[in-house]
GROMACS .gro file of C-alpha atoms in nm:
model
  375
    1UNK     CA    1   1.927  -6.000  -3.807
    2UNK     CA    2   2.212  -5.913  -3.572
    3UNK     CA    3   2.403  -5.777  -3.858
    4UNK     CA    4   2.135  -5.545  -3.905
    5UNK     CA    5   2.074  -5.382  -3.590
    6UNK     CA    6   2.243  -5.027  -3.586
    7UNK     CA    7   2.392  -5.022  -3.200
    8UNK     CA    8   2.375  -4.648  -3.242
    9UNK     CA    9   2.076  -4.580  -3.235
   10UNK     CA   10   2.074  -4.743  -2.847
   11UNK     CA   11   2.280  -4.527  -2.724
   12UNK     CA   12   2.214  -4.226  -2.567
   13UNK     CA   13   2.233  -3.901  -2.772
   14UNK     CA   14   2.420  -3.733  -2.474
   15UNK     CA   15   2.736  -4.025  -2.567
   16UNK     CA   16   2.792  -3.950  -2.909
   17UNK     CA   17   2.726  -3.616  -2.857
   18UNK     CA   18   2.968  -3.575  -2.522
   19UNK     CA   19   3.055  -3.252  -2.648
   20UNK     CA   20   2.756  -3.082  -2.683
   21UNK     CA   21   2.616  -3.187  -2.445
   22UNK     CA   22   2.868  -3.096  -2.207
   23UNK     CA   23   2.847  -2.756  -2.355
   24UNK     CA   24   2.466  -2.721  -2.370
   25UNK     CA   25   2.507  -2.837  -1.949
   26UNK     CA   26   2.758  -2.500  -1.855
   27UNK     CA   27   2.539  -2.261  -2.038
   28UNK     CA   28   2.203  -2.326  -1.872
   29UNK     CA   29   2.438  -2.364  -1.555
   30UNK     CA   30   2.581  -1.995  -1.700
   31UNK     CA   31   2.291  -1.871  -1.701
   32UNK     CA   32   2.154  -2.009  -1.409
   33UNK     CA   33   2.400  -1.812  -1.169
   34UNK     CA   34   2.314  -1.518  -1.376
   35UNK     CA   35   1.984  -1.563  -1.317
   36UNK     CA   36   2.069  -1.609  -0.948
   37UNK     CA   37   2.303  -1.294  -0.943
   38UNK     CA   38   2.065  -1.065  -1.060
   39UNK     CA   39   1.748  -1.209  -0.829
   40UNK     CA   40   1.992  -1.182  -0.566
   41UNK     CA   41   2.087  -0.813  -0.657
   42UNK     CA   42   1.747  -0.720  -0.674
   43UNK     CA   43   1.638  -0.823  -0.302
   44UNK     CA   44   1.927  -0.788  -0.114
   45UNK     CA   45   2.094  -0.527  -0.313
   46UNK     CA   46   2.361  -0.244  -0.139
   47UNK     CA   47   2.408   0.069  -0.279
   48UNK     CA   48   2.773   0.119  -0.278
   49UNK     CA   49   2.721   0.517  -0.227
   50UNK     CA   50   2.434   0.763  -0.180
   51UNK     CA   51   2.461   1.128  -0.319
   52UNK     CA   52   2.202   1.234  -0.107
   53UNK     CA   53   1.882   1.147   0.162
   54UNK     CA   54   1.615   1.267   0.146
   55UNK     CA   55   1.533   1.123   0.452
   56UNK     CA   56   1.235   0.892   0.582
   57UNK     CA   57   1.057   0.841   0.258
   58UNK     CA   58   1.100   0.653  -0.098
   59UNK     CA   59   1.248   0.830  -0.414
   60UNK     CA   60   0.922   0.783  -0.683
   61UNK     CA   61   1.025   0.993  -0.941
   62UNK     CA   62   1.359   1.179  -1.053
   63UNK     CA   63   1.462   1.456  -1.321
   64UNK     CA   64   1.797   1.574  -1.373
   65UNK     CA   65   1.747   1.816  -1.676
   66UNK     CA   66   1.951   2.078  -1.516
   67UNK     CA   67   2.206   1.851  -1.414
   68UNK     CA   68   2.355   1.815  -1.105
   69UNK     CA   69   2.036   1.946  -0.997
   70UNK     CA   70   1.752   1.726  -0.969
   71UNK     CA   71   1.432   1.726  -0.839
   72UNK     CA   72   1.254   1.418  -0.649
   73UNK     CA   73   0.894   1.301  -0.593
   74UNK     CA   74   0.831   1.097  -0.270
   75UNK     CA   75   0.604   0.809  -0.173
   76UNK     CA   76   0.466   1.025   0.114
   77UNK     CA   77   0.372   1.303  -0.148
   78UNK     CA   78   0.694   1.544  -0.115
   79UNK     CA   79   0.899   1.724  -0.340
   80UNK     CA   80   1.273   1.748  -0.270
   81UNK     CA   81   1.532   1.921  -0.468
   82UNK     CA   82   1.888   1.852  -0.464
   83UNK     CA   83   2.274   1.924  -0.573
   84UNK     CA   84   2.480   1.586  -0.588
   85UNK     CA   85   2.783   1.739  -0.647
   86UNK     CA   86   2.748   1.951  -0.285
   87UNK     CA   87   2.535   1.628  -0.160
   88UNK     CA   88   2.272   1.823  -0.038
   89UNK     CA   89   1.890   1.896   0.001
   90UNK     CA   90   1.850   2.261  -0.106
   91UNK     CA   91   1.478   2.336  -0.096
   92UNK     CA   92   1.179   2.079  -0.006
   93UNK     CA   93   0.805   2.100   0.076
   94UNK     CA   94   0.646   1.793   0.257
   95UNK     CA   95   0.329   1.602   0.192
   96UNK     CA   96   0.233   1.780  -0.063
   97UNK     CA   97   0.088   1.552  -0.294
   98UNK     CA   98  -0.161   1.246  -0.193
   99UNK     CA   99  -0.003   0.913  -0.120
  100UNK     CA  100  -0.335   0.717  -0.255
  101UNK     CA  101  -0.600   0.816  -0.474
  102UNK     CA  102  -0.830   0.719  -0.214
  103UNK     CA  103  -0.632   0.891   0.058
  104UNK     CA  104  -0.866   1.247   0.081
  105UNK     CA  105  -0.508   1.418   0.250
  106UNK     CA  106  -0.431   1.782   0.234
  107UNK     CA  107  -0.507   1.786  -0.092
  108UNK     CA  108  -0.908   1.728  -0.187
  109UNK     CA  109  -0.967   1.736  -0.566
  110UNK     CA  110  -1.223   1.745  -0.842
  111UNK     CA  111  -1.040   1.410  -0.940
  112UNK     CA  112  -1.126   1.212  -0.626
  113UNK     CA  113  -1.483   1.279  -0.704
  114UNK     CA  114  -1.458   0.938  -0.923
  115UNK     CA  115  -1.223   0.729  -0.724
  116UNK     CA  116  -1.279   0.462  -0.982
  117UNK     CA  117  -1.157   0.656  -1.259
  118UNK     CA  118  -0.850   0.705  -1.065
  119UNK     CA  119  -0.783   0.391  -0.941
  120UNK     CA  120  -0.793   0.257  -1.298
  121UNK     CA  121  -0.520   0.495  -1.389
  122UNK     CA  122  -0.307   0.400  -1.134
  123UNK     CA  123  -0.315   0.021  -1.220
  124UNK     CA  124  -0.279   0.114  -1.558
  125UNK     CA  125   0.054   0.287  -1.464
  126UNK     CA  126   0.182   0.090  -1.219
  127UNK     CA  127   0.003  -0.258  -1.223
  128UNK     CA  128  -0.085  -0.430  -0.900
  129UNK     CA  129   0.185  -0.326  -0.685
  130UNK     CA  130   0.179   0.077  -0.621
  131UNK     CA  131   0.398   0.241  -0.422
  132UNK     CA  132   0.247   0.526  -0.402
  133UNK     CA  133   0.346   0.892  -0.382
  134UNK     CA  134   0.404   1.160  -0.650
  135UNK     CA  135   0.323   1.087  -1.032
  136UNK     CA  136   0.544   1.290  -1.164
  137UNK     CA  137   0.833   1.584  -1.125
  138UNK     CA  138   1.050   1.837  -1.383
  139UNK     CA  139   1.281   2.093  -1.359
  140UNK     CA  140   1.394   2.398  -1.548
  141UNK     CA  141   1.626   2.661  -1.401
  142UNK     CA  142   1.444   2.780  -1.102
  143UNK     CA  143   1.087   2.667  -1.151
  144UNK     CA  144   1.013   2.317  -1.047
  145UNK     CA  145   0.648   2.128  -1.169
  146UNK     CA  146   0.496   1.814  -0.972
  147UNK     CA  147   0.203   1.597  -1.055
  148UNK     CA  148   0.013   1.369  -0.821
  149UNK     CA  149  -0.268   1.142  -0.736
  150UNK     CA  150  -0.519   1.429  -0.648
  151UNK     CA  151  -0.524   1.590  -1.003
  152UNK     CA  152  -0.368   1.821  -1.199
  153UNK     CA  153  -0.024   2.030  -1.158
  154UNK     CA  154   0.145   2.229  -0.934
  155UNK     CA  155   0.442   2.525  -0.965
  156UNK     CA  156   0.715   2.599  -0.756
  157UNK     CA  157   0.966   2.816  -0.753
  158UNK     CA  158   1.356   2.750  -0.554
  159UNK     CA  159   1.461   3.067  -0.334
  160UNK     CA  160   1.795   2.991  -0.192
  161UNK     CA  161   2.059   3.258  -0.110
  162UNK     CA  162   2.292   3.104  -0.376
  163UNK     CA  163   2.216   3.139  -0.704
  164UNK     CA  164   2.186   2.798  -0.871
  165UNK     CA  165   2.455   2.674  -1.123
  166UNK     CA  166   2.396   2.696  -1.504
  167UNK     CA  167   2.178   2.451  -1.695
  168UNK     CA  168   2.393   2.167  -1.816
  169UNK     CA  169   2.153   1.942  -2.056
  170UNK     CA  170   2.220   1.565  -2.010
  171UNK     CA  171   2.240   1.566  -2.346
  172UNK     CA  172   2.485   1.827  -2.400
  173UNK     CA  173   2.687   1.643  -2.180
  174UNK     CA  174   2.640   1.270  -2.367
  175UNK     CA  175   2.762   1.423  -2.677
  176UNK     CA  176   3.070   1.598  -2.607
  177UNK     CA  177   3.146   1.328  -2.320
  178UNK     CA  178   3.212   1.402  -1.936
  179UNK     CA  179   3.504   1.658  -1.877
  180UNK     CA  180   3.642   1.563  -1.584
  181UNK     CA  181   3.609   1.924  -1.430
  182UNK     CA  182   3.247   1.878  -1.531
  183UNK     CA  183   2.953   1.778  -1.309
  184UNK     CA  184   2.878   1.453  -1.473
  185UNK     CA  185   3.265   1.389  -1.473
  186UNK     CA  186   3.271   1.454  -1.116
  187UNK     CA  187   2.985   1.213  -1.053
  188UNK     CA  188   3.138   0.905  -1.250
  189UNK     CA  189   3.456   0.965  -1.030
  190UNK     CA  190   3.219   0.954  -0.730
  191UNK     CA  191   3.069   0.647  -0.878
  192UNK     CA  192   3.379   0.505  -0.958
  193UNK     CA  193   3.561   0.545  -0.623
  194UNK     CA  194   3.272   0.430  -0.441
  195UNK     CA  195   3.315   0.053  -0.602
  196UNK     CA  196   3.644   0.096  -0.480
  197UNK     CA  197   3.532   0.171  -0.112
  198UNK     CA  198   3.593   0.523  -0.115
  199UNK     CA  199   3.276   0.790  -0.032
  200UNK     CA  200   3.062   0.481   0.069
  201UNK     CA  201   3.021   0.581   0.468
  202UNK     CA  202   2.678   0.728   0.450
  203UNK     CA  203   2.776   0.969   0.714
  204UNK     CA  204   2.975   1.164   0.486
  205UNK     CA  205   2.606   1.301   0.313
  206UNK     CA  206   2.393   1.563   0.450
  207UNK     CA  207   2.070   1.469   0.637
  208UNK     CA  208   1.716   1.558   0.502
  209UNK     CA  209   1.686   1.693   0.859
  210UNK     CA  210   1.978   1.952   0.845
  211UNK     CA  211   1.908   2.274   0.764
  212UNK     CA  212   1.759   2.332   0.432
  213UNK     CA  213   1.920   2.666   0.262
  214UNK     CA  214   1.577   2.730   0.032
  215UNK     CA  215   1.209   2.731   0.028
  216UNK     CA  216   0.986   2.609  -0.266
  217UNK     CA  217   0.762   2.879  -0.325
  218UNK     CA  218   0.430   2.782  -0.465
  219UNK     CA  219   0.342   2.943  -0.771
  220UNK     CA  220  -0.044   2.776  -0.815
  221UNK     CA  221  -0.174   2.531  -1.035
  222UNK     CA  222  -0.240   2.522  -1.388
  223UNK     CA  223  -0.518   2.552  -1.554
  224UNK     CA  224  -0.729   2.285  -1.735
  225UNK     CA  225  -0.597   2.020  -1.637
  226UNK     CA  226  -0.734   1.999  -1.224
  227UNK     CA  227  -0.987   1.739  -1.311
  228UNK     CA  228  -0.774   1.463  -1.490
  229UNK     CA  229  -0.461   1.279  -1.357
  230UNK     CA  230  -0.125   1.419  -1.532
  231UNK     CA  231   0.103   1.143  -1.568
  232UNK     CA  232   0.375   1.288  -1.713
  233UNK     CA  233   0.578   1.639  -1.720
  234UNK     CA  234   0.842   1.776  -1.972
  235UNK     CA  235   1.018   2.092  -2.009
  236UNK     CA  236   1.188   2.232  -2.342
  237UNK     CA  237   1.440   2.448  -2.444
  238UNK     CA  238   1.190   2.685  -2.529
  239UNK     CA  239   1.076   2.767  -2.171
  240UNK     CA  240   0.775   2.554  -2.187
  241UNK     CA  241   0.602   2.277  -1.971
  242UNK     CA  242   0.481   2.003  -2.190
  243UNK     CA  243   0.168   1.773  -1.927
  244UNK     CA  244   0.066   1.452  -2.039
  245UNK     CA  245  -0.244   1.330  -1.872
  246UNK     CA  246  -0.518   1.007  -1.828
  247UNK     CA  247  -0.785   1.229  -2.023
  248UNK     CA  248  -0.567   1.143  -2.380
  249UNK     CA  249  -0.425   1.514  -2.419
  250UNK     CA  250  -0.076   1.646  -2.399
  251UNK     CA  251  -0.065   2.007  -2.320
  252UNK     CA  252   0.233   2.261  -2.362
  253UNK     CA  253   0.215   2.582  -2.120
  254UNK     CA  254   0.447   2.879  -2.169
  255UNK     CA  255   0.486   2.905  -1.790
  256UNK     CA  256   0.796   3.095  -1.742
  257UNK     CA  257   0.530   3.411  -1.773
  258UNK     CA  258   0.535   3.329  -1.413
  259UNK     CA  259   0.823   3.594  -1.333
  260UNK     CA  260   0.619   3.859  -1.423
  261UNK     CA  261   0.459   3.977  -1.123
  262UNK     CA  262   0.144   4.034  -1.315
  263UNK     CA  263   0.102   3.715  -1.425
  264UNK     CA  264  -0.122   3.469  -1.284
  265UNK     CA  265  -0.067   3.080  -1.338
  266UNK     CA  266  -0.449   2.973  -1.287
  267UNK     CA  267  -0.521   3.192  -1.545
  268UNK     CA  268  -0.309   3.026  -1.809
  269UNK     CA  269  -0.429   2.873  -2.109
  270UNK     CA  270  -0.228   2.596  -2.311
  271UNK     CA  271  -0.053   2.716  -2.600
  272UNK     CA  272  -0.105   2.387  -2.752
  273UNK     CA  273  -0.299   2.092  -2.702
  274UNK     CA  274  -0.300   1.764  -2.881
  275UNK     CA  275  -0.602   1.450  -2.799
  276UNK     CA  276  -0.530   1.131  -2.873
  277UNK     CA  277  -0.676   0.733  -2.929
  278UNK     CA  278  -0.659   0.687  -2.544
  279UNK     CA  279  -0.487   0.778  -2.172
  280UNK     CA  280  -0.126   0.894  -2.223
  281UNK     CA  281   0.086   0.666  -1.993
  282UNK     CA  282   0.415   0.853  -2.087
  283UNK     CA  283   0.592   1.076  -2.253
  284UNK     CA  284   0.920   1.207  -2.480
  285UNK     CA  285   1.049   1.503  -2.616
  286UNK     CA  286   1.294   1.440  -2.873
  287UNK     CA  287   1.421   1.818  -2.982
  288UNK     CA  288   1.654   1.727  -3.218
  289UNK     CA  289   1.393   1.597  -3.481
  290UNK     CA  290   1.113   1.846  -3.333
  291UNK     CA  291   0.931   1.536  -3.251
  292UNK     CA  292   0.742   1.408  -2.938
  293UNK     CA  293   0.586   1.043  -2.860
  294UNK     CA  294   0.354   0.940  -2.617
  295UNK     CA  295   0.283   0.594  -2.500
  296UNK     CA  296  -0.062   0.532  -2.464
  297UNK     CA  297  -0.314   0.332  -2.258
  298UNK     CA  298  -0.480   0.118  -2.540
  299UNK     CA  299  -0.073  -0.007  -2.666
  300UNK     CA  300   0.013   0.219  -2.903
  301UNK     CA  301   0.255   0.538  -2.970
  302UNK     CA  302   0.140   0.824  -3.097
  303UNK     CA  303   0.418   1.130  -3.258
  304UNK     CA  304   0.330   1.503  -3.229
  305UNK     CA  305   0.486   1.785  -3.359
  306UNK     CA  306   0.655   2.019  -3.142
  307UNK     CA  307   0.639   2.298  -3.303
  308UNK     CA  308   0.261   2.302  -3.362
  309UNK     CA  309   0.186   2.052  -3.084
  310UNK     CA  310  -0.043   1.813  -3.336
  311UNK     CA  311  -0.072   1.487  -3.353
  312UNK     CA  312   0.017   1.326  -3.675
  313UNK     CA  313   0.079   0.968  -3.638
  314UNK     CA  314   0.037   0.626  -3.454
  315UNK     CA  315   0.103   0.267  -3.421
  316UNK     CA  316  -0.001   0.009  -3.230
  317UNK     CA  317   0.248  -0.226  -3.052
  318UNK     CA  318   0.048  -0.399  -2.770
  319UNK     CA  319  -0.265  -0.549  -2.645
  320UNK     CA  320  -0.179  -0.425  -2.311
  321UNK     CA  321  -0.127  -0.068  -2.219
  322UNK     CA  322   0.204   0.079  -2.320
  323UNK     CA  323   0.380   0.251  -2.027
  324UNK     CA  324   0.676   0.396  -2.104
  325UNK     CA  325   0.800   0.533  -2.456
  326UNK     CA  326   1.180   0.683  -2.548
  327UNK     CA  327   1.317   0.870  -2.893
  328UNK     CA  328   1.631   0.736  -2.943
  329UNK     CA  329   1.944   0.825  -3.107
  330UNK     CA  330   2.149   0.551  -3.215
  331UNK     CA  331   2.503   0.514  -3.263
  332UNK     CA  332   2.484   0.490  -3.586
  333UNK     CA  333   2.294   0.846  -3.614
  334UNK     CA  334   1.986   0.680  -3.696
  335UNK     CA  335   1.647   0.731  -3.469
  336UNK     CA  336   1.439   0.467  -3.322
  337UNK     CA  337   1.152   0.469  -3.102
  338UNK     CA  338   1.103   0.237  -2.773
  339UNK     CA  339   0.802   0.146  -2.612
  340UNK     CA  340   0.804  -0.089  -2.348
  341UNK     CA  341   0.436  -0.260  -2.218
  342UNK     CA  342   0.270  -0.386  -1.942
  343UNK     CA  343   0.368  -0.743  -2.065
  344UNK     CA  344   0.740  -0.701  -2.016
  345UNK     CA  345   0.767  -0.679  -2.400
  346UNK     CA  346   0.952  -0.380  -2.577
  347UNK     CA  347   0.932  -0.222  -2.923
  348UNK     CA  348   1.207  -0.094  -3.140
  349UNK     CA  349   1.082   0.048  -3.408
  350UNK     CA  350   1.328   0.281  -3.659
  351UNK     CA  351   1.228   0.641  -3.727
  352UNK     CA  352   1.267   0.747  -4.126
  353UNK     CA  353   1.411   1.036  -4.095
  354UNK     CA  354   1.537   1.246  -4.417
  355UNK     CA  355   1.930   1.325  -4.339
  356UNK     CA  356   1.906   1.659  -4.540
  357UNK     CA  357   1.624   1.805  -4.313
  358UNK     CA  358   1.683   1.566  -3.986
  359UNK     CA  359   1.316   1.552  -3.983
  360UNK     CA  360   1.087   1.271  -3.910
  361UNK     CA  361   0.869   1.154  -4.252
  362UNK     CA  362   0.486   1.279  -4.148
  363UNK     CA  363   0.340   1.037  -4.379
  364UNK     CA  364   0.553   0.719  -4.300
  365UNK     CA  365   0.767   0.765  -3.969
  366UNK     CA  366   0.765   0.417  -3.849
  367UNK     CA  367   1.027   0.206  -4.034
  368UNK     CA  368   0.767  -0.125  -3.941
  369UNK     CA  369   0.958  -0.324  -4.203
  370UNK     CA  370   1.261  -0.337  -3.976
  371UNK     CA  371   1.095  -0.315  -3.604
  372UNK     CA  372   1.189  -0.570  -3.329
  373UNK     CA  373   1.006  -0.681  -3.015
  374UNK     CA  374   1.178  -0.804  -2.732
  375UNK     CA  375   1.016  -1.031  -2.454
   0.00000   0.00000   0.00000
C-alpha cells in the first residue's frame, strides 16, 4: 500500500547525504589539482637556482660525502667535480665512461663481450627508459671512484692548487643541524633566497667551459671486478671503497694505499668480499650499527657485516627486482630499512636493534611483524 512505501529509499543517496557528498566532491577535486600540480611540476618544471653547470650534458649520478664537494656522473660518460659553495667546476675528465652498453667508445671491455648480459642489467636498473651515461660515482677527500657501462671501476685523484676543504659528513651535519656559518647552512640560505628571487640569474654561476683550476689524475682500475658491471660505489670512514656489482658480490678495497708511490691499484685484492642470492641493484652503508644492505635483482635485501664484510641475512620483499635500498634512522632512534622496487612499491621494514650494544640482531634483524609496504 501507499502507506507502506518508504519515499526514502527513492531518493538519491547524494540528497540525504548533501553533506558528504559535498565533502567526498572537494577532496577528489583536492586531489585532483594535486595531482595536476605535481604532473605539471614534473614536465615543465624551473629550477629556481643552479649551484653549478656542468655544461652540455645530463647530471646521472651525484655524491656529496665530503660536502660541499660533490662529484657528478654524466650521460655522455664524464666525471665532474664541484664546490657549490664557490659555484664552480674544479677538476673534470670527459667521455670517460660509455654512454651505451652497446656503444664500443673509448672504452672497449671484457664486459661488452656479452652485450646481452649487459643490456639485461641495465633494464634491470633502469627499466625501459635509460638515459644513459655513468653508473655510478663516490668521493672521499681527494680520491674520486666512477663506475660505468663498460665494466668495472676506475680511480682518480683531484690536483688543484688549493687544497680542498675538510670532510664535513652529511651526517655529521643532520645531527647537530646546519650552523649558519656552515656549508650546508650556507646552501639552505642559497636555497632559500632563491624562492625569493634572489641568486636565480644563471649568469651569476661559472661555466663548465671556464677554466678548470684541477686535473683528475687517473689512478687505474681495480682489480676483479673488470668483467662484471659495478652498480654501486661507497666509501667509509675507514678509508675504504665498498663496489657493488651485477655478478651478486659486494667488494670492499682499502684503496687509499694509492698514495704510496709503490703501490699499484691493478694489483689490489679485496679485503673483503661477500656473494649473494642474485645481482646487487644498490647499496647502503649504515656505520652507526656496522651494518650494510644491498638491494638485489631477484626482490630481496640482503645485510652484511661491515666489519667482516659477510653476509648474514635476507628477506624478500618483491617479485620484481628491488632497486634501491636505504638504512634509516628514525626520529624516534629506532632503525628501519627501505627498499623501493621496480613496481613503484616500497618496504619499511624495522631493524631490532639491542639499545645496549646499538647492534643489529644477526639471527632476527627484520622486525616483519611490524613492516609496511607502500604502493
Amino acid at each position: 500500500s501507499q502507506d507502506d512505501l518508504d519515499f526514502k529509499s527513492l531518493l538519491p543517496t547524494t540528497y540525504l547525504h548533501s553533506d558528504s557528498f559535498l565533502e567526498a566532491d572537494l577532496r577528489r577535486r583536492s586531489e585532483s589539482i594535486i595531482n595536476e600540480r605535481v604532473y605539471d611540476n614534473w614536465m615543465s618544471a624551473h629550477c629556481p637556482t643552479t649551484f653549478v653547470s656542468v655544461g652540455q650534458d645530463w647530471v646521472r649520478r651525484v655524491d656529496m660525502e665530503t660536502f660541499p664537494i660533490a662529484v657528478c656522473g654524466g650521460a655522455r660518460g664524464g666525471v665532474y667535480v664541484v664546490n657549490l659553495e664557490e659555484k664552480k667546476v674544479i677538476a673534470k675528465v670527459d667521455e670517460v665512461h660509455n654512454v651505451q652498453v652497446d656503444t664500443g667508445g673509448a672504452n672497449p671491455s671484457k664486459v661488452n663481450r656479452n652485450i646481452e648480459m649487459a643490456k639485461q642489467a641495465m633494464e634491470k636498473l633502469y627499466g625501459k627508459i635509460d638515459g644513459g651515461g655513468v653508473l655510478s660515482v663516490a668521493i672521499r677527500g681527494d680520491l674520486v671512484a666512477s663506475a660505468g657501462r663498460e665494466g668495472g671501476v676506475r680511480l682518480w685523484k683531484i690536483e688543484r692548487c688549493d687544497p680542498l676543504p675538510p670532510v664535513k659528513s652529511q651526517e655529521h651535519e643532520e645531527e647537530r643541524g646546519p650552523e649558519r656559518d656552515s656549508a650546508l647552512g650556507k646552501l639552505s640560505r642559497l636555497a632559500g633566497n632563491a624562492t625569493k628571487g634572489k641568486n636565480s640569474d644563471r649568469s651569476e654561476f661559472k661555466n663548465i667551459n671556464d677554466v678548470v683550476e684541477g686535473k683528475l689524475l687517473p689512478l687505474g682500475s681495480l682489480k676483479g671486478l673488470d668483467k662484471t658491471i659495478v652498480t654501486c660505489l661507497k666509501f667509509d670512514s675507514k678509508q675504504r671503497l665498498w663496489a657493488a656489482a651485477y655478478d651478486g658480490t659486494t667488494r670492499a678495497y682499502d684503496v687509499f694505499k694509492c698514495n704510496d708511490s709503490n703501490f699499484r691499484i691493478s694489483g689490489q685484492k679485496p679485503i673483503f668480499r661477500a656473494d649473494f642470492t642474485d645481482s646487487v641493484l644498490d647499496m647502503h652503508l649504515c656505520e652507526e650499527l656496522n651494518v650494510g644492505a644491498c638491494a638485489t635483482a631477484d626482490g630481496g635485501v640482503a645485510l652484511f657485516a661491515l666489519d667482516t664484510g659477510t653476509f648474514f641475512c635476507g628477506i624478500m620483499l618483491f617479485e620484481v627486482a628491488a632497486r634501491s635500498v636505504l638504512i634509516l634512522k628514525q626520529a624516534n632512534g629506532s632503525f628501519a630499512v627501505l627498499c623501493g622496487g621496480s613496481n613503484g612499491a616500497i618496504h619499511h621494514i624495522p631493524l631490532n636493534v639491542d639499545v645496549e650494544t646499538n647492534r643489529v640482531d644477526e639471527d632476527r634483524p627484520f622486525d616483519v611483524s611490524d613492516s609496511t609496504d607502500t604502493a
